[in-house]
């Protein structure tokens, strides 16, 4: 142990001191003795620090690996935005982050999108009707030196929980400024006879929501949004959602789109 090594070093130094040569060699020997003592103390200090850091690292690793996240859940917070949250009991300090990955169930390449957050929740825009595979783990260090096991959950919601539409498609035009938008959607077979639909969209700010002003109507139902003059701030992505007006308990059917990819295509 470190205390026994300290006692051994002290006894060695004391033995050398008592056997110091007399006479003219005294000054040189004292200097030599002091240098040896200094070297020994520095060595012991480094050894002690190394052992303490090893104990702390082992304790932190055990704590992180023993506290994976639990109870991943999702809640609808605003138009097209959902908050993923989970529980965690780790009271660790330092470079601690939650790693959140997700992919859509219908994704062809199963590529995960990754976020690192310090709180046990994250608000994101989702096309939730596609289904989600979510996984979360606790991490330490910039290079993920220590991690807990993954906790996974699949959100594969029934289509009946969403507005009774499908195949939402949009085109954008009006030059590179993307001034106008046309959208259309299919009404599903399970839609009620009195079902009516509203198209809304927003950019990054979930509180600034805009509604379609001119609809294409079939049999008294809105089935498209035509020649709508958009309000945007040159953002890359917008989220467009169809809500079922008379079914407030249903989630909106949403798509995340990049209008400027269309505008660049038609302007070139």
CSV table of C-alpha atoms in Angstrom, one decimal:
chain,number,residue,atom,x,y,z
A,1,UNK,CA,0.0,0.0,0.0
A,2,UNK,CA,1.0,3.7,-0.3
A,3,UNK,CA,1.5,4.2,3.5
A,4,UNK,CA,3.8,1.2,3.7
A,5,UNK,CA,5.8,2.5,0.8
A,6,UNK,CA,6.1,5.9,2.5
A,7,UNK,CA,7.5,4.2,5.6
A,8,UNK,CA,10.0,2.2,3.6
A,9,UNK,CA,11.2,5.3,1.8
A,10,UNK,CA,11.5,7.2,5.1
A,11,UNK,CA,13.6,4.4,6.7
A,12,UNK,CA,15.9,4.2,3.7
A,13,UNK,CA,16.5,7.9,3.8
A,14,UNK,CA,17.1,7.9,7.5
A,15,UNK,CA,19.5,5.0,7.2
A,16,UNK,CA,21.5,6.9,4.6
A,17,UNK,CA,21.5,10.0,6.7
A,18,UNK,CA,22.9,8.2,9.7
A,19,UNK,CA,25.7,6.6,7.6
A,20,UNK,CA,26.8,10.0,6.2
A,21,UNK,CA,30.6,10.4,5.8
A,22,UNK,CA,32.3,12.8,8.3
A,23,UNK,CA,34.4,15.8,7.6
A,24,UNK,CA,34.7,17.7,4.3
A,25,UNK,CA,32.2,15.4,2.5
A,26,UNK,CA,29.4,16.6,4.8
A,27,UNK,CA,28.1,19.5,2.7
A,28,UNK,CA,28.1,17.4,-0.5
A,29,UNK,CA,26.4,14.5,1.1
A,30,UNK,CA,23.7,16.7,2.6
A,31,UNK,CA,23.0,18.1,-0.8
A,32,UNK,CA,22.9,14.6,-2.2
A,33,UNK,CA,20.6,13.5,0.6
A,34,UNK,CA,18.2,16.4,0.0
A,35,UNK,CA,18.0,15.6,-3.7
A,36,UNK,CA,17.3,12.0,-3.0
A,37,UNK,CA,14.6,13.0,-0.6
A,38,UNK,CA,13.0,15.4,-3.1
A,39,UNK,CA,13.0,12.8,-5.8
A,40,UNK,CA,11.5,10.2,-3.5
A,41,UNK,CA,8.7,12.5,-2.4
A,42,UNK,CA,7.9,13.5,-6.0
A,43,UNK,CA,7.7,9.8,-6.9
A,44,UNK,CA,5.4,9.0,-4.0
A,45,UNK,CA,3.2,12.0,-4.8
A,46,UNK,CA,2.9,10.8,-8.4
A,47,UNK,CA,2.2,7.3,-7.3
A,48,UNK,CA,-0.5,8.4,-4.9
A,49,UNK,CA,-2.2,10.6,-7.5
A,50,UNK,CA,-2.2,7.8,-10.0
A,51,UNK,CA,-3.8,5.4,-7.5
A,52,UNK,CA,-6.4,7.9,-6.5
A,53,UNK,CA,-7.3,8.7,-10.1
A,54,UNK,CA,-7.5,5.0,-10.9
A,55,UNK,CA,-9.9,4.6,-8.0
A,56,UNK,CA,-12.0,7.5,-9.1
A,57,UNK,CA,-12.1,6.3,-12.7
A,58,UNK,CA,-13.1,2.8,-11.6
A,59,UNK,CA,-15.8,4.2,-9.4
A,60,UNK,CA,-17.1,6.5,-12.2
A,61,UNK,CA,-17.1,3.6,-14.7
A,62,UNK,CA,-19.1,1.4,-12.2
A,63,UNK,CA,-21.6,4.2,-11.6
A,64,UNK,CA,-22.2,5.0,-15.3
A,65,UNK,CA,-22.4,1.3,-16.4
A,66,UNK,CA,-24.7,0.6,-13.5
A,67,UNK,CA,-27.2,3.4,-14.3
A,68,UNK,CA,-28.5,3.1,-17.9
A,69,UNK,CA,-31.5,5.3,-18.8
A,70,UNK,CA,-35.0,3.8,-18.3
A,71,UNK,CA,-38.6,4.6,-19.3
A,72,UNK,CA,-38.1,6.3,-22.7
A,73,UNK,CA,-41.3,8.2,-23.6
A,74,UNK,CA,-42.6,10.6,-26.2
A,75,UNK,CA,-45.1,13.5,-26.0
A,76,UNK,CA,-46.6,15.9,-28.5
A,77,UNK,CA,-45.6,19.4,-27.6
A,78,UNK,CA,-46.5,21.6,-30.7
A,79,UNK,CA,-47.1,21.3,-34.4
A,80,UNK,CA,-44.9,18.5,-35.6
A,81,UNK,CA,-42.7,18.7,-32.5
A,82,UNK,CA,-42.3,15.9,-30.0
A,83,UNK,CA,-40.3,15.7,-26.8
A,84,UNK,CA,-38.4,12.5,-26.1
A,85,UNK,CA,-37.6,12.0,-22.4
A,86,UNK,CA,-36.2,9.3,-20.1
A,87,UNK,CA,-35.3,8.6,-16.5
A,88,UNK,CA,-31.8,8.4,-15.1
A,89,UNK,CA,-30.4,8.0,-11.6
A,90,UNK,CA,-26.8,8.9,-12.1
A,91,UNK,CA,-25.6,11.9,-10.1
A,92,UNK,CA,-22.2,11.9,-11.9
A,93,UNK,CA,-20.2,15.0,-12.4
A,94,UNK,CA,-17.8,15.9,-15.2
A,95,UNK,CA,-18.2,15.5,-19.0
A,96,UNK,CA,-21.4,13.6,-18.7
A,97,UNK,CA,-23.9,13.6,-21.6
A,98,UNK,CA,-26.8,11.5,-22.8
A,99,UNK,CA,-26.4,10.2,-26.3
A,100,UNK,CA,-29.7,10.1,-28.1
A,101,UNK,CA,-30.0,8.2,-31.5
A,102,UNK,CA,-33.1,7.7,-33.6
A,103,UNK,CA,-34.1,6.4,-37.0
A,104,UNK,CA,-37.4,5.9,-38.8
A,105,UNK,CA,-38.7,2.4,-39.1
A,106,UNK,CA,-39.3,2.7,-42.8
A,107,UNK,CA,-35.7,4.1,-43.4
A,108,UNK,CA,-34.0,2.1,-46.1
A,109,UNK,CA,-30.4,2.5,-44.7
A,110,UNK,CA,-31.4,2.5,-41.0
A,111,UNK,CA,-29.0,5.4,-40.5
A,112,UNK,CA,-29.2,6.9,-37.0
A,113,UNK,CA,-29.3,10.6,-36.3
A,114,UNK,CA,-27.4,11.4,-33.1
A,115,UNK,CA,-27.7,14.1,-30.5
A,116,UNK,CA,-25.7,14.7,-27.2
A,117,UNK,CA,-27.7,16.4,-24.5
A,118,UNK,CA,-27.1,17.1,-20.8
A,119,UNK,CA,-30.7,17.0,-19.8
A,120,UNK,CA,-32.8,13.8,-19.9
A,121,UNK,CA,-35.0,15.1,-22.7
A,122,UNK,CA,-34.9,16.5,-26.2
A,123,UNK,CA,-37.5,18.3,-28.4
A,124,UNK,CA,-37.3,17.4,-32.1
A,125,UNK,CA,-39.5,17.6,-35.2
A,126,UNK,CA,-40.6,14.1,-36.3
A,127,UNK,CA,-42.6,12.5,-39.1
A,128,UNK,CA,-44.0,10.2,-36.4
A,129,UNK,CA,-46.4,8.3,-38.7
A,130,UNK,CA,-43.3,6.6,-40.1
A,131,UNK,CA,-42.5,5.0,-36.7
A,132,UNK,CA,-39.4,5.6,-34.7
A,133,UNK,CA,-36.6,3.5,-33.2
A,134,UNK,CA,-35.0,5.4,-30.3
A,135,UNK,CA,-32.0,4.5,-28.2
A,136,UNK,CA,-30.3,6.4,-25.3
A,137,UNK,CA,-27.2,5.8,-23.2
A,138,UNK,CA,-25.1,7.7,-20.6
A,139,UNK,CA,-21.6,8.7,-21.8
A,140,UNK,CA,-18.5,10.2,-20.2
A,141,UNK,CA,-15.7,12.1,-22.0
A,142,UNK,CA,-15.3,13.7,-25.4
A,143,UNK,CA,-14.3,10.4,-26.9
A,144,UNK,CA,-17.0,8.3,-25.1
A,145,UNK,CA,-14.4,6.7,-22.9
A,146,UNK,CA,-17.1,5.3,-20.6
A,147,UNK,CA,-20.7,4.5,-21.6
A,148,UNK,CA,-23.7,2.7,-20.2
A,149,UNK,CA,-25.6,0.1,-22.1
A,150,UNK,CA,-28.2,1.3,-24.6
A,151,UNK,CA,-31.8,1.5,-23.7
A,152,UNK,CA,-34.1,1.2,-26.7
A,153,UNK,CA,-37.7,1.7,-27.5
A,154,UNK,CA,-39.8,1.5,-30.6
A,155,UNK,CA,-42.7,3.9,-31.3
A,156,UNK,CA,-44.9,2.3,-34.0
A,157,UNK,CA,-48.2,4.1,-33.6
A,158,UNK,CA,-51.4,3.0,-35.3
A,159,UNK,CA,-52.5,5.1,-38.3
A,160,UNK,CA,-55.8,5.7,-36.5
A,161,UNK,CA,-54.0,8.0,-34.1
A,162,UNK,CA,-53.1,10.4,-36.9
A,163,UNK,CA,-55.2,12.7,-39.1
A,164,UNK,CA,-57.0,10.5,-41.7
A,165,UNK,CA,-54.7,11.4,-44.6
A,166,UNK,CA,-51.7,9.9,-46.4
A,167,UNK,CA,-49.2,10.7,-49.2
A,168,UNK,CA,-48.7,14.4,-48.4
A,169,UNK,CA,-46.7,15.9,-51.3
A,170,UNK,CA,-45.8,19.5,-52.0
A,171,UNK,CA,-44.1,21.5,-54.7
A,172,UNK,CA,-42.6,25.0,-54.3
A,173,UNK,CA,-42.1,27.6,-57.0
A,174,UNK,CA,-41.6,31.3,-57.6
A,175,UNK,CA,-37.8,31.5,-58.3
A,176,UNK,CA,-35.1,31.0,-55.8
A,177,UNK,CA,-37.1,32.8,-53.1
A,178,UNK,CA,-39.7,30.0,-53.0
A,179,UNK,CA,-42.6,32.3,-52.9
A,180,UNK,CA,-45.5,29.8,-53.5
A,181,UNK,CA,-46.5,26.3,-52.4
A,182,UNK,CA,-48.9,23.7,-53.7
A,183,UNK,CA,-49.7,20.6,-51.6
A,184,UNK,CA,-52.0,17.7,-51.9
A,185,UNK,CA,-52.9,14.6,-49.9
A,186,UNK,CA,-55.1,11.5,-50.0
A,187,UNK,CA,-58.0,11.0,-47.6
A,188,UNK,CA,-57.8,7.5,-46.1
A,189,UNK,CA,-60.7,5.0,-46.1
A,190,UNK,CA,-61.2,5.2,-42.3
A,191,UNK,CA,-61.9,9.0,-42.4
A,192,UNK,CA,-65.3,9.9,-41.0
A,193,UNK,CA,-67.9,11.4,-43.3
A,194,UNK,CA,-67.6,14.8,-41.7
A,195,UNK,CA,-63.8,14.8,-41.6
A,196,UNK,CA,-62.2,18.1,-42.5
A,197,UNK,CA,-58.6,19.0,-42.8
A,198,UNK,CA,-56.3,22.0,-42.2
A,199,UNK,CA,-52.8,22.5,-43.6
A,200,UNK,CA,-50.4,24.3,-41.3
A,201,UNK,CA,-46.6,24.8,-41.5
A,202,UNK,CA,-43.8,26.3,-39.5
A,203,UNK,CA,-40.1,26.7,-39.5
A,204,UNK,CA,-37.7,26.2,-36.6
A,205,UNK,CA,-39.7,28.3,-34.1
A,206,UNK,CA,-42.6,26.0,-33.0
A,207,UNK,CA,-44.7,29.0,-31.9
A,208,UNK,CA,-44.9,30.7,-35.3
A,209,UNK,CA,-47.4,28.6,-37.2
A,210,UNK,CA,-49.0,29.6,-40.6
A,211,UNK,CA,-52.1,28.2,-42.2
A,212,UNK,CA,-53.0,27.6,-45.8
A,213,UNK,CA,-55.3,30.3,-47.2
A,214,UNK,CA,-56.7,28.7,-50.3
A,215,UNK,CA,-57.8,25.0,-50.5
A,216,UNK,CA,-58.6,22.6,-53.2
A,217,UNK,CA,-61.9,21.0,-52.2
A,218,UNK,CA,-63.5,17.7,-53.3
A,219,UNK,CA,-66.9,16.6,-51.9
A,220,UNK,CA,-66.8,19.3,-49.3
A,221,UNK,CA,-63.4,18.2,-48.0
A,222,UNK,CA,-60.1,20.0,-48.3
A,223,UNK,CA,-57.7,17.8,-50.3
A,224,UNK,CA,-55.0,20.3,-51.2
A,225,UNK,CA,-53.5,23.7,-50.6
A,226,UNK,CA,-53.0,25.8,-53.8
A,227,UNK,CA,-51.1,28.9,-54.8
A,228,UNK,CA,-50.3,29.6,-51.2
A,229,UNK,CA,-47.9,32.5,-50.7
A,230,UNK,CA,-45.4,31.3,-48.1
A,231,UNK,CA,-43.9,33.1,-45.2
A,232,UNK,CA,-40.4,32.0,-44.6
A,233,UNK,CA,-37.0,33.3,-43.5
A,234,UNK,CA,-34.7,31.4,-45.9
A,235,UNK,CA,-34.7,28.4,-43.6
A,236,UNK,CA,-33.5,25.2,-45.0
A,237,UNK,CA,-36.3,23.0,-43.7
A,238,UNK,CA,-40.0,23.5,-42.9
A,239,UNK,CA,-42.4,21.1,-41.3
A,240,UNK,CA,-45.9,20.8,-43.0
A,241,UNK,CA,-48.7,19.2,-41.2
A,242,UNK,CA,-52.3,18.1,-41.9
A,243,UNK,CA,-54.6,18.3,-38.9
A,244,UNK,CA,-58.1,16.8,-38.7
A,245,UNK,CA,-60.2,19.7,-37.6
A,246,UNK,CA,-63.1,17.9,-35.9
A,247,UNK,CA,-60.8,15.3,-34.2
A,248,UNK,CA,-58.6,17.2,-31.7
A,249,UNK,CA,-57.4,14.0,-30.1
A,250,UNK,CA,-55.7,12.9,-33.4
A,251,UNK,CA,-52.0,13.7,-34.0
A,252,UNK,CA,-51.2,15.8,-37.1
A,253,UNK,CA,-49.7,14.0,-40.2
A,254,UNK,CA,-46.5,15.8,-40.9
A,255,UNK,CA,-43.7,15.9,-43.4
A,256,UNK,CA,-40.3,17.7,-43.1
A,257,UNK,CA,-39.4,19.3,-46.4
A,258,UNK,CA,-36.7,21.5,-48.0
A,259,UNK,CA,-38.4,24.0,-50.2
A,260,UNK,CA,-35.2,25.4,-51.7
A,261,UNK,CA,-34.2,22.1,-53.2
A,262,UNK,CA,-37.3,22.4,-55.4
A,263,UNK,CA,-36.8,26.0,-56.1
A,264,UNK,CA,-33.2,25.5,-57.2
A,265,UNK,CA,-34.3,22.6,-59.4
A,266,UNK,CA,-37.0,24.6,-61.2
A,267,UNK,CA,-35.0,27.8,-61.4
A,268,UNK,CA,-32.0,26.2,-63.1
